[in-house]
mmCIF file with all atom_site columns, C-alpha atoms in Angstrom:
data_model
loop_
_atom_site.group_PDB
_atom_site.id
_atom_site.type_symbol
_atom_site.label_atom_id
_atom_site.label_alt_id
_atom_site.label_comp_id
_atom_site.label_asym_id
_atom_site.label_entity_id
_atom_site.label_seq_id
_atom_site.pdbx_PDB_ins_code
_atom_site.Cartn_x
_atom_site.Cartn_y
_atom_site.Cartn_z
_atom_site.occupancy
_atom_site.B_iso_or_equiv
_atom_site.pdbx_formal_charge
_atom_site.auth_seq_id
_atom_site.auth_comp_id
_atom_site.auth_asym_id
_atom_site.auth_atom_id
_atom_site.pdbx_PDB_model_num
ATOM 1   C CA . GLN A 1 1   ? 115.646 100.740 133.395 1.00 86.00 ? 1   GLN A CA 1
ATOM 2   C CA . VAL A 1 2   ? 117.713 98.219  131.454 1.00 90.00 ? 2   VAL A CA 1
ATOM 3   C CA . GLN A 1 3   ? 116.244 97.270  128.105 1.00 94.00 ? 3   GLN A CA 1
ATOM 4   C CA . LEU A 1 4   ? 117.164 94.923  125.295 1.00 96.00 ? 4   LEU A CA 1
ATOM 5   C CA . VAL A 1 5   ? 115.054 95.451  122.193 1.00 97.00 ? 5   VAL A CA 1
ATOM 6   C CA . GLU A 1 6   ? 115.181 93.022  119.294 1.00 97.00 ? 6   GLU A CA 1
ATOM 7   C CA . SER A 1 7   ? 114.165 93.961  115.786 1.00 97.00 ? 7   SER A CA 1
ATOM 8   C CA . GLY A 1 8   ? 114.417 92.633  112.258 1.00 97.00 ? 8   GLY A CA 1
ATOM 9   C CA . GLY A 1 9   ? 112.286 89.530  112.485 1.00 97.00 ? 9   GLY A CA 1
ATOM 10  C CA . GLY A 1 10  ? 109.671 88.668  109.932 1.00 98.00 ? 10  GLY A CA 1
ATOM 11  C CA . LEU A 1 11  ? 108.520 86.229  107.294 1.00 98.00 ? 11  LEU A CA 1
ATOM 12  C CA . VAL A 1 12  ? 111.067 85.007  104.763 1.00 98.00 ? 12  VAL A CA 1
ATOM 13  C CA . GLN A 1 13  ? 111.259 82.248  102.177 1.00 98.00 ? 13  GLN A CA 1
ATOM 14  C CA . PRO A 1 14  ? 113.570 79.262  102.569 1.00 98.00 ? 14  PRO A CA 1
ATOM 15  C CA . GLY A 1 15  ? 116.993 80.232  101.314 1.00 98.00 ? 15  GLY A CA 1
ATOM 16  C CA . GLY A 1 16  ? 116.435 83.860  102.180 1.00 98.00 ? 16  GLY A CA 1
ATOM 17  C CA . SER A 1 17  ? 118.328 86.156  104.506 1.00 98.00 ? 17  SER A CA 1
ATOM 18  C CA . LEU A 1 18  ? 117.450 88.287  107.484 1.00 98.00 ? 18  LEU A CA 1
ATOM 19  C CA . ARG A 1 19  ? 119.393 90.433  109.916 1.00 98.00 ? 19  ARG A CA 1
ATOM 20  C CA . LEU A 1 20  ? 118.327 90.708  113.521 1.00 98.00 ? 20  LEU A CA 1
ATOM 21  C CA . SER A 1 21  ? 119.390 93.562  115.752 1.00 98.00 ? 21  SER A CA 1
ATOM 22  C CA . CYS A 1 22  ? 119.379 93.941  119.505 1.00 98.00 ? 22  CYS A CA 1
ATOM 23  C CA . ALA A 1 23  ? 119.829 97.383  120.996 1.00 97.00 ? 23  ALA A CA 1
ATOM 24  C CA . ALA A 1 24  ? 120.743 97.634  124.665 1.00 95.00 ? 24  ALA A CA 1
ATOM 25  C CA . SER A 1 25  ? 120.268 100.594 126.948 1.00 94.00 ? 25  SER A CA 1
ATOM 26  C CA . LYS A 1 26  ? 121.476 101.520 130.429 1.00 89.00 ? 26  LYS A CA 1
ATOM 27  C CA . ILE A 1 27  ? 124.203 98.909  130.645 1.00 86.00 ? 27  ILE A CA 1
ATOM 28  C CA . ILE A 1 28  ? 127.931 99.133  130.074 1.00 87.00 ? 28  ILE A CA 1
ATOM 29  C CA . PHE A 1 29  ? 127.531 97.222  126.855 1.00 90.00 ? 29  PHE A CA 1
ATOM 30  C CA . SER A 1 30  ? 131.200 96.593  126.148 1.00 90.00 ? 30  SER A CA 1
ATOM 31  C CA . ILE A 1 31  ? 131.697 94.389  129.212 1.00 89.00 ? 31  ILE A CA 1
ATOM 32  C CA . TYR A 1 32  ? 128.812 92.041  128.405 1.00 94.00 ? 32  TYR A CA 1
ATOM 33  C CA . ASN A 1 33  ? 128.893 88.831  126.485 1.00 95.00 ? 33  ASN A CA 1
ATOM 34  C CA . MET A 1 34  ? 125.992 88.914  124.046 1.00 97.00 ? 34  MET A CA 1
ATOM 35  C CA . ASN A 1 35  ? 124.002 85.877  123.032 1.00 98.00 ? 35  ASN A CA 1
ATOM 36  C CA . TRP A 1 36  ? 121.207 84.980  120.673 1.00 98.00 ? 36  TRP A CA 1
ATOM 37  C CA . TYR A 1 37  ? 118.793 82.264  121.731 1.00 98.00 ? 37  TYR A CA 1
ATOM 38  C CA . ARG A 1 38  ? 115.775 80.899  119.955 1.00 98.00 ? 38  ARG A CA 1
ATOM 39  C CA . GLN A 1 39  ? 112.733 78.916  120.932 1.00 98.00 ? 39  GLN A CA 1
ATOM 40  C CA . ALA A 1 40  ? 110.486 77.060  118.535 1.00 97.00 ? 40  ALA A CA 1
ATOM 41  C CA . PRO A 1 41  ? 107.019 75.810  119.497 1.00 92.00 ? 41  PRO A CA 1
ATOM 42  C CA . GLY A 1 42  ? 107.271 72.690  121.617 1.00 94.00 ? 42  GLY A CA 1
ATOM 43  C CA . LYS A 1 43  ? 111.048 72.960  121.850 1.00 96.00 ? 43  LYS A CA 1
ATOM 44  C CA . GLN A 1 44  ? 113.520 73.975  124.510 1.00 96.00 ? 44  GLN A CA 1
ATOM 45  C CA . ARG A 1 45  ? 115.143 77.352  124.256 1.00 97.00 ? 45  ARG A CA 1
ATOM 46  C CA . GLU A 1 46  ? 118.521 76.890  122.613 1.00 97.00 ? 46  GLU A CA 1
ATOM 47  C CA . LEU A 1 47  ? 121.643 78.963  122.356 1.00 98.00 ? 47  LEU A CA 1
ATOM 48  C CA . VAL A 1 48  ? 122.269 79.952  118.750 1.00 98.00 ? 48  VAL A CA 1
ATOM 49  C CA . ALA A 1 49  ? 125.265 82.269  118.810 1.00 98.00 ? 49  ALA A CA 1
ATOM 50  C CA . VAL A 1 50  ? 127.646 83.926  121.244 1.00 98.00 ? 50  VAL A CA 1
ATOM 51  C CA . ILE A 1 51  ? 129.918 86.912  121.027 1.00 97.00 ? 51  ILE A CA 1
ATOM 52  C CA . HIS A 1 52  ? 132.080 87.688  124.030 1.00 95.00 ? 52  HIS A CA 1
ATOM 53  C CA . SER A 1 53  ? 133.119 91.127  125.145 1.00 92.00 ? 53  SER A CA 1
ATOM 54  C CA . GLY A 1 54  ? 136.566 90.359  123.740 1.00 90.00 ? 54  GLY A CA 1
ATOM 55  C CA . GLY A 1 55  ? 135.249 89.298  120.342 1.00 93.00 ? 55  GLY A CA 1
ATOM 56  C CA . TYR A 1 56  ? 135.217 85.510  120.638 1.00 96.00 ? 56  TYR A CA 1
ATOM 57  C CA . THR A 1 57  ? 132.311 83.944  118.745 1.00 98.00 ? 57  THR A CA 1
ATOM 58  C CA . ASN A 1 58  ? 130.686 80.552  118.710 1.00 98.00 ? 58  ASN A CA 1
ATOM 59  C CA . TYR A 1 59  ? 127.638 79.017  117.063 1.00 98.00 ? 59  TYR A CA 1
ATOM 60  C CA . ALA A 1 60  ? 125.303 76.104  117.379 1.00 98.00 ? 60  ALA A CA 1
ATOM 61  C CA . ASP A 1 61  ? 126.133 73.381  114.878 1.00 98.00 ? 61  ASP A CA 1
ATOM 62  C CA . SER A 1 62  ? 122.736 73.805  113.263 1.00 97.00 ? 62  SER A CA 1
ATOM 63  C CA . VAL A 1 63  ? 123.523 77.367  112.168 1.00 98.00 ? 63  VAL A CA 1
ATOM 64  C CA . LYS A 1 64  ? 127.284 77.264  111.702 1.00 98.00 ? 64  LYS A CA 1
ATOM 65  C CA . GLY A 1 65  ? 128.278 78.633  108.328 1.00 98.00 ? 65  GLY A CA 1
ATOM 66  C CA . ARG A 1 66  ? 124.902 80.305  107.817 1.00 98.00 ? 66  ARG A CA 1
ATOM 67  C CA . PHE A 1 67  ? 124.625 82.754  110.718 1.00 98.00 ? 67  PHE A CA 1
ATOM 68  C CA . THR A 1 68  ? 127.073 85.442  111.773 1.00 98.00 ? 68  THR A CA 1
ATOM 69  C CA . ILE A 1 69  ? 126.985 87.293  115.077 1.00 98.00 ? 69  ILE A CA 1
ATOM 70  C CA . SER A 1 70  ? 128.630 90.677  115.408 1.00 98.00 ? 70  SER A CA 1
ATOM 71  C CA . ARG A 1 71  ? 128.551 93.659  117.711 1.00 97.00 ? 71  ARG A CA 1
ATOM 72  C CA . GLU A 1 72  ? 128.971 97.384  117.420 1.00 96.00 ? 72  GLU A CA 1
ATOM 73  C CA . ASN A 1 73  ? 129.812 98.649  120.875 1.00 94.00 ? 73  ASN A CA 1
ATOM 74  C CA . ALA A 1 74  ? 129.520 102.315 119.937 1.00 94.00 ? 74  ALA A CA 1
ATOM 75  C CA . LYS A 1 75  ? 125.853 101.670 119.165 1.00 96.00 ? 75  LYS A CA 1
ATOM 76  C CA . ASN A 1 76  ? 125.227 99.238  122.038 1.00 96.00 ? 76  ASN A CA 1
ATOM 77  C CA . THR A 1 77  ? 123.974 96.793  119.438 1.00 97.00 ? 77  THR A CA 1
ATOM 78  C CA . VAL A 1 78  ? 124.490 93.145  118.596 1.00 98.00 ? 78  VAL A CA 1
ATOM 79  C CA . TYR A 1 79  ? 123.475 91.668  115.254 1.00 98.00 ? 79  TYR A CA 1
ATOM 80  C CA . LEU A 1 80  ? 122.639 88.255  113.911 1.00 98.00 ? 80  LEU A CA 1
ATOM 81  C CA . GLN A 1 81  ? 123.000 87.960  110.159 1.00 98.00 ? 81  GLN A CA 1
ATOM 82  C CA . MET A 1 82  ? 121.080 84.916  108.986 1.00 98.00 ? 82  MET A CA 1
ATOM 83  C CA . SER A 1 83  ? 121.504 83.454  105.518 1.00 98.00 ? 83  SER A CA 1
ATOM 84  C CA . SER A 1 84  ? 120.343 80.307  103.736 1.00 98.00 ? 84  SER A CA 1
ATOM 85  C CA . LEU A 1 85  ? 117.401 80.186  106.081 1.00 98.00 ? 85  LEU A CA 1
ATOM 86  C CA . LYS A 1 86  ? 115.592 76.915  106.601 1.00 98.00 ? 86  LYS A CA 1
ATOM 87  C CA . VAL A 1 87  ? 112.102 76.127  107.781 1.00 97.00 ? 87  VAL A CA 1
ATOM 88  C CA . ASP A 1 88  ? 113.666 74.697  110.939 1.00 97.00 ? 88  ASP A CA 1
ATOM 89  C CA . ASP A 1 89  ? 115.033 78.148  111.763 1.00 98.00 ? 89  ASP A CA 1
ATOM 90  C CA . THR A 1 90  ? 111.501 79.299  112.526 1.00 98.00 ? 90  THR A CA 1
ATOM 91  C CA . ALA A 1 91  ? 111.421 80.450  116.143 1.00 98.00 ? 91  ALA A CA 1
ATOM 92  C CA . VAL A 1 92  ? 111.246 83.408  118.442 1.00 98.00 ? 92  VAL A CA 1
ATOM 93  C CA . TYR A 1 93  ? 114.746 84.813  118.703 1.00 98.00 ? 93  TYR A CA 1
ATOM 94  C CA . TYR A 1 94  ? 115.879 86.359  121.985 1.00 98.00 ? 94  TYR A CA 1
ATOM 95  C CA . CYS A 1 95  ? 118.770 88.623  122.771 1.00 98.00 ? 95  CYS A CA 1
ATOM 96  C CA . ASN A 1 96  ? 120.610 88.018  126.029 1.00 97.00 ? 96  ASN A CA 1
ATOM 97  C CA . ALA A 1 97  ? 123.273 90.070  127.778 1.00 96.00 ? 97  ALA A CA 1
ATOM 98  C CA . GLU A 1 98  ? 125.492 88.374  130.331 1.00 94.00 ? 98  GLU A CA 1
ATOM 99  C CA . PRO A 1 99  ? 128.258 90.171  132.208 1.00 90.00 ? 99  PRO A CA 1
ATOM 100 C CA . ALA A 1 100 ? 131.718 88.821  131.627 1.00 83.00 ? 100 ALA A CA 1
ATOM 101 C CA . TYR A 1 101 ? 132.826 86.355  134.300 1.00 82.00 ? 101 TYR A CA 1
ATOM 102 C CA . SER A 1 102 ? 129.235 86.213  135.594 1.00 78.00 ? 102 SER A CA 1
ATOM 103 C CA . LEU A 1 103 ? 129.834 89.208  137.841 1.00 81.00 ? 103 LEU A CA 1
ATOM 104 C CA . GLY A 1 104 ? 126.300 90.519  137.615 1.00 85.00 ? 104 GLY A CA 1
ATOM 105 C CA . GLN A 1 105 ? 122.799 89.730  136.480 1.00 90.00 ? 105 GLN A CA 1
ATOM 106 C CA . SER A 1 106 ? 121.869 88.923  132.925 1.00 93.00 ? 106 SER A CA 1
ATOM 107 C CA . TYR A 1 107 ? 119.168 90.593  130.847 1.00 95.00 ? 107 TYR A CA 1
ATOM 108 C CA . TRP A 1 108 ? 116.730 89.400  128.212 1.00 97.00 ? 108 TRP A CA 1
ATOM 109 C CA . GLY A 1 109 ? 114.829 90.971  125.394 1.00 97.00 ? 109 GLY A CA 1
ATOM 110 C CA . GLN A 1 110 ? 111.212 90.174  124.629 1.00 97.00 ? 110 GLN A CA 1
ATOM 111 C CA . GLY A 1 111 ? 112.004 88.352  121.406 1.00 97.00 ? 111 GLY A CA 1
ATOM 112 C CA . THR A 1 112 ? 111.361 88.772  117.715 1.00 98.00 ? 112 THR A CA 1
ATOM 113 C CA . GLN A 1 113 ? 109.554 86.236  115.548 1.00 98.00 ? 113 GLN A CA 1
ATOM 114 C CA . VAL A 1 114 ? 111.333 84.702  112.584 1.00 98.00 ? 114 VAL A CA 1
ATOM 115 C CA . THR A 1 115 ? 109.178 82.605  110.294 1.00 98.00 ? 115 THR A CA 1
ATOM 116 C CA . VAL A 1 116 ? 110.692 80.749  107.351 1.00 98.00 ? 116 VAL A CA 1
ATOM 117 C CA . SER A 1 117 ? 107.994 79.513  105.032 1.00 97.00 ? 117 SER A CA 1
ATOM 118 C CA . SER A 1 118 ? 107.046 79.234  101.389 1.00 93.00 ? 118 SER A CA 1
#
């Protein structure tokens, strides 16, 4: 059974850092584009960061310069390094795997809570 499992969330102070991980199983990880989404209470789910199978990355304007997405294909894992965290970054963060060229179904993790608060 395909699984995406997020980890690394927690409570941090404004200005702090956190690294999220998403470990995938039972997919050919290297051919998937990997995405991080987040959803705050009362808000739409938004795309935060993208890393394509070929290494291309992109970020939402709200996190550009503060967040870095990376992947380690040998470990079937994608990371989101978050720095200079703001209260507005508080959300549930979800990992998403999408096959390149939309040639198959996508998969979602269950999410990990990130809370930025004093």
